[in-house]
Short mmCIF file of C-alpha atoms in Angstrom, two decimals:
data_model
loop_
_atom_site.label_atom_id
_atom_site.label_comp_id
_atom_site.label_asym_id
_atom_site.label_seq_id
_atom_site.Cartn_x
_atom_site.Cartn_y
_atom_site.Cartn_z
CA MET N 1 0.06 0.17 -0.04
CA GLY N 2 1.23 3.33 -0.49
CA TRP N 3 1.35 4.17 3.12
CA LYS N 4 4.65 2.14 3.33
CA GLY N 5 7.81 2.15 2.17
CA ILE N 6 8.61 5.27 0.02
CA LEU N 7 12.10 6.23 0.09
CA GLY N 8 12.69 3.68 2.80
CA PHE N 9 11.05 5.35 5.18
CA GLU N 10 8.12 4.05 7.30
CA TYR N 11 5.19 5.87 5.87
CA GLY N 12 5.05 7.55 1.97
CA ILE N 13 4.59 11.01 3.54
CA VAL N 14 7.13 13.71 2.52
CA GLN N 15 7.16 17.26 4.10
CA GLY N 16 8.31 19.37 1.71
CA PRO N 17 11.31 21.90 2.74
CA LEU N 18 9.18 24.85 3.60
CA GLY N 19 11.47 28.11 3.39
CA PRO N 20 13.01 30.12 4.07
CA ASP N 21 13.33 28.71 7.41
CA ILE N 22 9.63 27.46 8.30
CA ALA N 23 10.72 23.76 7.88
CA GLY N 24 13.51 23.90 10.98
CA PRO N 25 14.71 21.17 13.11
CA GLU N 26 11.48 20.72 15.30
CA LEU N 27 9.44 20.23 12.40
CA VAL N 28 11.78 17.84 10.36
CA ALA N 29 12.34 15.71 13.42
CA ALA N 30 8.55 15.21 14.54
CA VAL N 31 7.80 13.91 10.86
CA ALA N 32 10.87 11.85 10.92
CA ASN N 33 10.07 10.42 14.53
CA ALA N 34 6.45 9.60 13.01
CA GLY N 35 7.81 7.53 10.21
CA GLY N 36 7.63 10.46 7.24
CA LEU N 37 10.66 12.14 5.21
CA GLY N 38 11.22 15.25 6.68
CA LEU N 39 12.92 17.89 4.87
CA LEU N 40 15.15 20.84 6.33
CA ARG N 41 15.66 24.13 4.30
CA ALA N 42 19.19 25.44 3.91
CA PRO N 43 19.84 29.24 3.62
CA ASP N 44 19.34 30.65 0.21
CA TRP N 45 23.07 32.06 0.74
CA GLU N 46 26.25 30.34 1.47
CA SER N 47 26.44 29.59 5.18
CA PRO N 48 28.01 26.05 5.38
CA ASP N 49 28.90 26.45 9.17
CA TYR N 50 25.40 27.27 9.92
CA VAL N 51 23.81 24.72 7.68
CA LYS N 52 26.04 22.22 9.87
CA GLU N 53 24.52 23.52 13.19
CA LEU N 54 21.09 23.16 11.71
CA ILE N 55 21.70 19.39 10.64
CA ARG N 56 23.18 18.79 14.49
CA LYS N 57 20.36 20.26 15.92
CA THR N 58 17.86 18.07 14.00
CA ARG N 59 20.15 14.95 15.30
CA LYS N 60 19.42 15.84 18.77
CA LEU N 61 15.82 15.66 18.22
CA THR N 62 15.74 12.56 16.35
CA ASP N 63 17.55 9.44 15.38
CA LYS N 64 15.46 8.76 12.49
CA PRO N 65 16.86 9.72 9.10
CA PHE N 66 15.87 13.06 7.64
CA GLY N 67 17.09 15.63 4.16
CA VAL N 68 17.91 18.94 3.53
CA GLY N 69 16.47 20.96 0.74
CA VAL N 70 18.65 23.60 -1.50
CA ILE N 71 17.78 26.07 -3.93
CA LEU N 72 20.05 25.86 -6.81
CA ALA N 73 18.94 29.29 -8.14
CA PHE N 74 20.86 30.86 -5.27
CA PRO N 75 24.47 30.36 -4.25
CA HIS N 76 24.82 26.85 -2.82
CA LYS N 77 27.95 25.07 -3.43
CA GLU N 78 29.34 25.27 -0.17
CA ASN N 79 26.29 24.39 1.65
CA VAL N 80 26.00 21.37 -0.36
CA LYS N 81 29.53 20.13 0.36
CA ALA N 82 28.88 20.54 4.20
CA ILE N 83 25.64 18.61 3.78
CA LEU N 84 27.32 15.85 2.33
CA GLU N 85 30.26 15.92 5.05
CA GLU N 86 27.65 15.46 7.62
CA LYS N 87 26.33 12.52 5.61
CA VAL N 88 22.46 13.40 5.84
CA ALA N 89 20.45 10.88 4.33
CA VAL N 90 18.78 13.12 1.64
CA LEU N 91 19.87 16.13 -0.30
CA GLN N 92 17.30 17.99 -2.03
CA LEU N 93 18.40 20.17 -4.99
CA TYR N 94 15.44 21.99 -6.88
CA TRP N 95 15.10 24.85 -9.12
CA GLY N 96 18.35 24.63 -11.52
CA GLU N 97 20.51 22.36 -13.08
CA CYS N 98 22.02 19.19 -11.80
CA SER N 99 24.56 18.27 -14.28
CA LYS N 100 25.78 14.94 -15.45
CA GLU N 101 29.28 15.87 -13.72
CA PHE N 102 27.65 16.50 -10.60
CA VAL N 103 25.99 13.08 -10.73
CA ILE N 104 29.67 11.23 -11.72
CA GLU N 105 31.29 13.22 -8.69
CA ALA N 106 28.55 11.96 -6.23
CA HIS N 107 28.57 8.72 -7.39
CA ASN N 108 32.49 8.77 -7.14
CA ALA N 109 31.90 9.88 -3.78
CA GLY N 110 29.34 6.79 -2.95
CA VAL N 111 26.60 9.04 -2.99
CA LYS N 112 23.21 8.37 -5.23
CA VAL N 113 21.93 11.28 -6.97
CA VAL N 114 18.92 12.64 -9.38
CA PRO N 115 19.80 14.75 -12.19
CA GLN N 116 17.00 17.23 -12.59
CA GLY N 117 15.58 18.75 -15.86
CA GLY N 118 15.35 22.36 -17.11
CA MET N 119 13.75 25.14 -15.55
CA MET N 120 10.18 24.90 -16.73
CA VAL N 121 8.87 23.30 -13.29
CA TYR N 122 9.31 23.08 -10.04
CA PHE N 123 11.90 20.47 -9.60
CA ILE N 124 13.57 18.27 -6.73
CA CYS N 125 16.53 16.13 -7.06
CA ILE N 126 17.51 14.33 -4.10
CA VAL N 127 20.77 12.65 -3.31
CA LEU N 128 21.18 9.76 -0.78
CA SER N 129 24.57 9.39 1.33
CA LEU N 130 26.07 5.74 0.98
CA ARG N 131 25.64 5.77 4.60
CA LEU N 132 21.79 5.18 4.34
CA TYR N 133 22.18 3.37 0.56
CA HIS N 134 20.70 0.33 1.52
CA GLU N 135 17.54 1.57 3.57
CA LEU N 136 17.01 4.68 1.51
CA ASN N 137 16.92 2.88 -1.98
CA VAL N 138 14.85 5.42 -3.67
CA THR N 139 15.65 9.02 -5.21
CA PRO N 140 12.79 11.56 -6.23
CA LEU N 141 12.77 14.18 -8.84
CA LYS N 142 9.85 16.80 -8.90
CA VAL N 143 7.87 17.37 -11.96
CA GLY N 144 5.46 19.91 -13.50
CA SER N 145 4.80 18.53 -16.69
CA LEU N 146 4.82 15.02 -18.68
CA GLU N 147 7.94 16.39 -20.83
CA GLU N 148 10.13 16.82 -17.59
CA ALA N 149 8.73 13.23 -16.56
CA LYS N 150 10.27 11.84 -19.79
CA LYS N 151 13.56 13.72 -19.33
CA ALA N 152 13.75 12.38 -15.45
CA ILE N 153 12.95 8.76 -17.04
CA ASN N 154 15.94 9.46 -19.53
CA VAL N 155 18.32 10.22 -17.18
CA GLY N 156 17.81 7.06 -14.78
CA VAL N 157 15.96 8.79 -11.72
CA ASP N 158 14.68 6.34 -9.14
CA ALA N 159 11.66 8.15 -8.16
CA ILE N 160 9.41 11.07 -9.40
CA ILE N 161 7.35 13.45 -7.70
CA VAL N 162 4.69 15.08 -9.59
CA GLN N 163 3.62 18.48 -8.58
CA GLY N 164 0.23 20.16 -9.63
CA ARG N 165 -0.60 23.70 -10.10
CA GLU N 166 -2.63 23.44 -6.92
CA ALA N 167 0.29 23.66 -4.69
CA GLY N 168 1.39 26.39 -2.71
CA GLY N 169 4.79 28.57 -2.61
CA HIS N 170 6.76 28.88 -5.83
CA VAL N 171 5.07 26.63 -8.96
CA ILE N 172 5.79 26.80 -12.38
CA GLY N 173 3.95 23.76 -13.86
CA GLN N 174 0.67 24.57 -15.41
CA GLU N 175 -1.11 21.30 -15.15
CA GLY N 176 -3.33 20.03 -12.51
CA LEU N 177 -2.68 17.26 -10.59
CA ILE N 178 -5.42 15.05 -11.22
CA SER N 179 -4.80 15.29 -14.92
CA LEU N 180 -0.97 15.14 -14.77
CA LEU N 181 -0.43 12.42 -12.00
CA PRO N 182 -2.10 9.26 -14.09
CA ARG N 183 -0.28 10.37 -17.21
CA VAL N 184 3.29 10.31 -15.50
CA VAL N 185 2.22 7.17 -13.83
CA ASP N 186 1.26 5.53 -17.22
CA LEU N 187 4.62 7.09 -18.65
CA VAL N 188 6.81 5.24 -15.98
CA GLY N 189 4.64 2.24 -15.70
CA ASP N 190 7.37 0.03 -17.60
CA HIS N 191 10.42 1.62 -15.75
CA GLY N 192 9.25 0.38 -12.46
CA ILE N 193 9.81 4.00 -10.98
CA PRO N 194 7.57 5.02 -7.84
CA VAL N 195 5.75 8.59 -8.17
CA ILE N 196 4.87 10.88 -5.62
CA ALA N 197 2.07 13.02 -5.56
CA ALA N 198 2.06 16.85 -4.73
CA GLY N 199 -0.33 19.77 -4.73
CA GLY N 200 -3.55 20.44 -2.82
CA ILE N 201 -3.27 17.28 -0.60
CA VAL N 202 -3.92 17.96 3.02
CA ASP N 203 -6.15 15.08 4.15
CA ALA N 204 -6.85 11.42 3.84
CA ARG N 205 -8.92 11.89 0.81
CA GLY N 206 -6.36 13.50 -1.16
CA TYR N 207 -4.19 10.82 -0.19
CA VAL N 208 -6.17 8.02 -1.31
CA ALA N 209 -7.16 9.85 -4.33
CA ALA N 210 -3.47 9.91 -5.09
CA LEU N 211 -3.00 6.39 -4.38
CA ALA N 212 -6.12 5.69 -6.66
CA LEU N 213 -4.27 7.65 -9.57
CA GLY N 214 -1.19 5.33 -9.23
CA ALA N 215 0.99 7.44 -6.80
CA LYS N 216 3.01 5.59 -4.27
CA GLY N 217 3.17 8.29 -1.86
CA ILE N 218 2.79 12.11 -1.22
CA CYS N 219 4.46 15.23 -0.54
CA MET N 220 2.51 17.77 1.53
CA GLY N 221 3.89 21.67 2.22
CA THR N 222 0.65 23.76 3.26
CA ARG N 223 -0.74 20.89 6.03
CA PHE N 224 2.87 20.74 7.46
CA LEU N 225 2.94 24.49 7.77
CA ALA N 226 -0.12 24.56 9.82
CA THR N 227 1.61 22.45 12.52
CA HIS N 228 2.94 23.47 16.13
CA GLU N 229 6.57 22.86 15.06
CA SER N 230 6.35 24.84 11.77
CA TYR N 231 8.53 27.91 12.38
CA ALA N 232 5.81 30.12 10.90
CA HIS N 233 4.65 33.04 12.30
CA PRO N 234 1.39 32.81 14.87
CA THR N 235 -0.67 35.07 12.41
CA TYR N 236 0.42 33.33 9.37
CA LYS N 237 -0.64 29.80 10.86
CA ARG N 238 -4.00 31.77 11.91
CA LYS N 239 -4.63 32.71 8.45
CA LEU N 240 -4.17 29.14 7.17
CA ILE N 241 -7.24 28.58 9.21
CA GLU N 242 -9.22 31.70 8.63
CA TYR N 243 -9.20 32.03 4.92
CA ASP N 244 -9.88 29.17 2.17
CA LYS N 245 -8.93 30.92 -1.34
CA THR N 246 -5.32 31.13 -2.98
CA GLU N 247 -4.49 32.75 -6.18
CA TYR N 248 -1.41 32.11 -8.62
CA THR N 249 0.45 35.06 -9.03
CA ASP N 250 3.89 36.78 -9.20
CA VAL N 251 3.17 39.80 -7.37
CA PHE N 252 6.02 39.07 -4.50
CA GLY N 253 9.70 38.71 -4.68
CA ARG N 254 9.96 39.55 -8.13
CA ALA N 255 13.49 41.21 -7.94
CA ARG N 256 14.93 38.79 -5.72
CA TRP N 257 13.68 35.67 -7.65
CA PRO N 258 12.47 36.65 -11.33
CA GLY N 259 10.40 34.34 -13.47
CA ALA N 260 9.12 32.27 -10.03
CA PRO N 261 5.23 32.36 -9.91
CA HIS N 262 3.78 31.25 -6.62
CA ARG N 263 0.38 30.41 -4.76
CA VAL N 264 -0.77 32.39 -1.90
CA LEU N 265 -3.54 33.06 0.31
CA GLN N 266 -6.06 35.75 -0.86
CA THR N 267 -5.34 37.93 2.35
CA PRO N 268 -6.81 41.60 1.94
CA PHE N 269 -3.48 43.20 1.25
CA PHE N 270 -3.04 40.30 -1.66
CA CYS N 271 -6.22 41.37 -2.91
CA ASP N 272 -5.73 45.23 -3.03
CA TRP N 273 -2.65 44.54 -4.91
CA LYS N 274 -2.90 41.64 -7.06
CA CYS N 275 -3.05 43.44 -10.02
CA LEU N 276 0.31 45.30 -9.28
CA ASN N 277 2.13 46.73 -12.54
CA ALA N 278 4.26 44.40 -14.07
CA GLU N 279 7.08 46.69 -13.74
CA GLU N 280 7.13 47.12 -10.13
CA ASN N 281 9.00 45.12 -7.46
CA GLU N 282 9.91 44.96 -3.99
CA THR N 283 12.99 47.01 -4.41
CA ASN N 284 11.44 50.62 -4.55
CA GLN N 285 8.99 49.95 -1.95
CA PRO N 286 8.87 50.66 1.73
CA ILE N 287 10.16 48.55 4.68
CA ILE N 288 7.18 46.98 6.30
CA GLY N 289 8.97 44.94 8.78
CA ARG N 290 12.06 43.23 10.13
CA THR N 291 13.27 39.46 10.60
CA ILE N 292 15.63 37.30 11.79
CA ILE N 293 16.36 34.45 8.98
CA HIS N 294 18.64 31.56 9.44
CA GLY N 295 20.37 33.70 12.05
CA VAL N 296 20.94 36.92 9.87
CA GLU N 297 18.49 40.04 10.49
CA ARG N 298 16.81 41.24 7.38
CA GLU N 299 14.30 44.10 6.33
CA ILE N 300 11.18 43.15 4.76
CA ARG N 301 10.00 45.30 2.26
CA ARG N 302 6.37 45.30 0.57
CA PHE N 303 5.79 42.58 -1.86
CA ALA N 304 9.11 40.88 -0.64
CA GLY N 305 8.81 37.38 -1.09
CA THR N 306 9.34 36.55 2.69
CA VAL N 307 6.86 34.57 4.86
CA PRO N 308 6.84 36.06 8.46
CA ASN N 309 8.44 33.64 11.25
CA PRO N 310 8.18 34.04 14.79
CA THR N 311 11.03 36.57 14.69
CA THR N 312 9.61 38.83 12.32
CA THR N 313 8.04 42.44 13.47
CA GLY N 314 6.03 44.90 11.68
CA ASP N 315 3.04 44.73 9.48
CA ILE N 316 2.67 41.15 9.42
CA GLU N 317 -1.00 40.84 7.38
CA SER N 318 0.67 42.63 4.54
CA MET N 319 3.55 40.14 4.04
CA VAL N 320 3.43 37.24 1.51
CA MET N 321 1.58 34.02 3.03
CA TYR N 322 2.30 31.01 0.52
CA ALA N 323 -0.64 28.00 0.61
CA GLY N 324 -2.02 25.44 -1.37
CA GLN N 325 -5.10 25.52 -2.99
CA SER N 326 -6.90 23.02 -0.40
CA VAL N 327 -5.99 25.09 2.49
CA GLY N 328 -9.83 25.45 3.14
CA LEU N 329 -9.61 22.02 4.28
CA ILE N 330 -7.23 22.55 7.07
CA LYS N 331 -9.62 23.15 10.07
CA GLU N 332 -6.94 23.48 13.20
CA ILE N 333 -3.26 23.56 14.08
CA LEU N 334 -1.76 20.08 15.05
CA PRO N 335 1.26 18.47 16.14
CA ALA N 336 3.17 17.38 13.10
CA GLY N 337 3.44 13.79 14.32
CA GLN N 338 -0.41 13.92 14.79
CA VAL N 339 -0.60 14.92 11.25
CA VAL N 340 1.38 11.73 10.24
CA LYS N 341 -0.62 9.40 12.14
CA LYS N 342 -4.12 10.69 11.49
CA LEU N 343 -3.25 10.80 7.77
CA VAL N 344 -2.25 7.05 7.63
CA GLU N 345 -5.22 5.95 9.61
CA ALA N 346 -7.74 7.81 7.85
CA ALA N 347 -6.50 6.61 4.79
CA GLN N 348 -6.39 2.76 5.49
CA LEU N 349 -9.97 3.25 6.99
CA LEU N 350 -11.31 5.04 3.77
CA ILE N 351 -9.72 2.38 1.59
CA HIS N 352 -11.33 -0.43 3.78
CA GLN N 353 -14.80 1.19 3.99
CA THR N 354 -14.95 2.48 0.48
CA PHE N 355 -13.01 0.27 -1.54
CA ASN N 356 -13.97 -2.95 0.12
CA PRO N 357 -15.35 -5.46 -2.41
CA ASP N 358 -18.12 -5.82 -0.30
CA SER N 359 -19.11 -2.23 -0.81
CA ILE N 360 -18.92 -2.01 -4.15
#
C-alpha cells in the first residue's frame, strides 16, 4: 500500500522543505519520528557552518534519517558540501541544473543522485548518502509536466514527485495534479519508478485519491505549515485556518527571484495589490517589517517574497503567505506527528470502507 515504504521510510509521506526557514529542526524531527521524510531548508546564501549546526540540532531531536533542501537558483556549493560532509540521508536540490558531472562526482563519492531537468517546472533532485544507501534506495525528482517526467526517466531517476498547479509556494508547472499524475504514472509504468504526488493534498481523501491515480506516496507543504512545530509566525498559521482561497500570482519577490510564480493566500493585502503593475517590484517599496532568517537580520519590504516567522515584526498581515489550493480543508493547527498518524489511519480506514469489494 502507498502508506508504506517510499524512500525506505515507514510511511509514504514527505514533508516539503518549507522556506525560507519554516521547516526547521523541530518540524523535521517530528515528521521523521512519526515515520515520514522530513526536509530541512538550507539558507539561500552560502553558510556552511550554519547548515551543519542546523543538521546537528535536528539530530539531537531524532535518531531517524531526514533530509535538507537546497535551492540551486541561489549560491549553494559550500552548503551542499557541508550537507554531504554531515552525511545527511537526503539532499534535495531544486530549481536549477543538476549536471552530469555532478552525478559522476557524487557517484564516485558513494552518493546516489538524481539529475534534474530544465527550468520549466518546480524540480526536486534528491541525493542519498552511501551510509543509508540500502535503507533509502529511492531518490525522487519533482516534475510539473509530462515532458519533464520523460527527461527524468531518460536520466535514470529512482522516483518522481509530480507537482500539480494546486500547490502552494513557488510553482511553475501549469497542469493540475489529477490530470498530470496518471499520465506520468502511465509513462513510467514499464520503468518501475515510484511516483509521489504533490499539490493540494492535505487529508486522507487527497492521499487515497493520489494512490488511486497510481502514486506510491504524497508530498505535503501547507498541511505541515499548519503544525505546532512549523516555524511560521502565529498570525500566518492563523490565516491558514481563517482563509480558504488562494491565487496563482507573481506579485511577490519579483526582483529577488524573477520568473518564479507562486500560489498565495487571498489576504486583504493581496486582493488590494494583485493587479500590481508588471514593472513594479519590492526593491523600491517601503520597509514594512524586520525578521531574522537562519540567524541573519533582514528588512522586509512591501511585496517581498519572505514569509513571516516568529521573529518577524512589523505589518505581518501585509506580508506574503504561501498556501496550497486545499488550504480550506485545514481546520486546526496540529502536532506534525499527529498529522502523519491521522493521515495514515484515516487513509487505511477510507480504503477499507470505500473500496472493500463488499461495498462495491
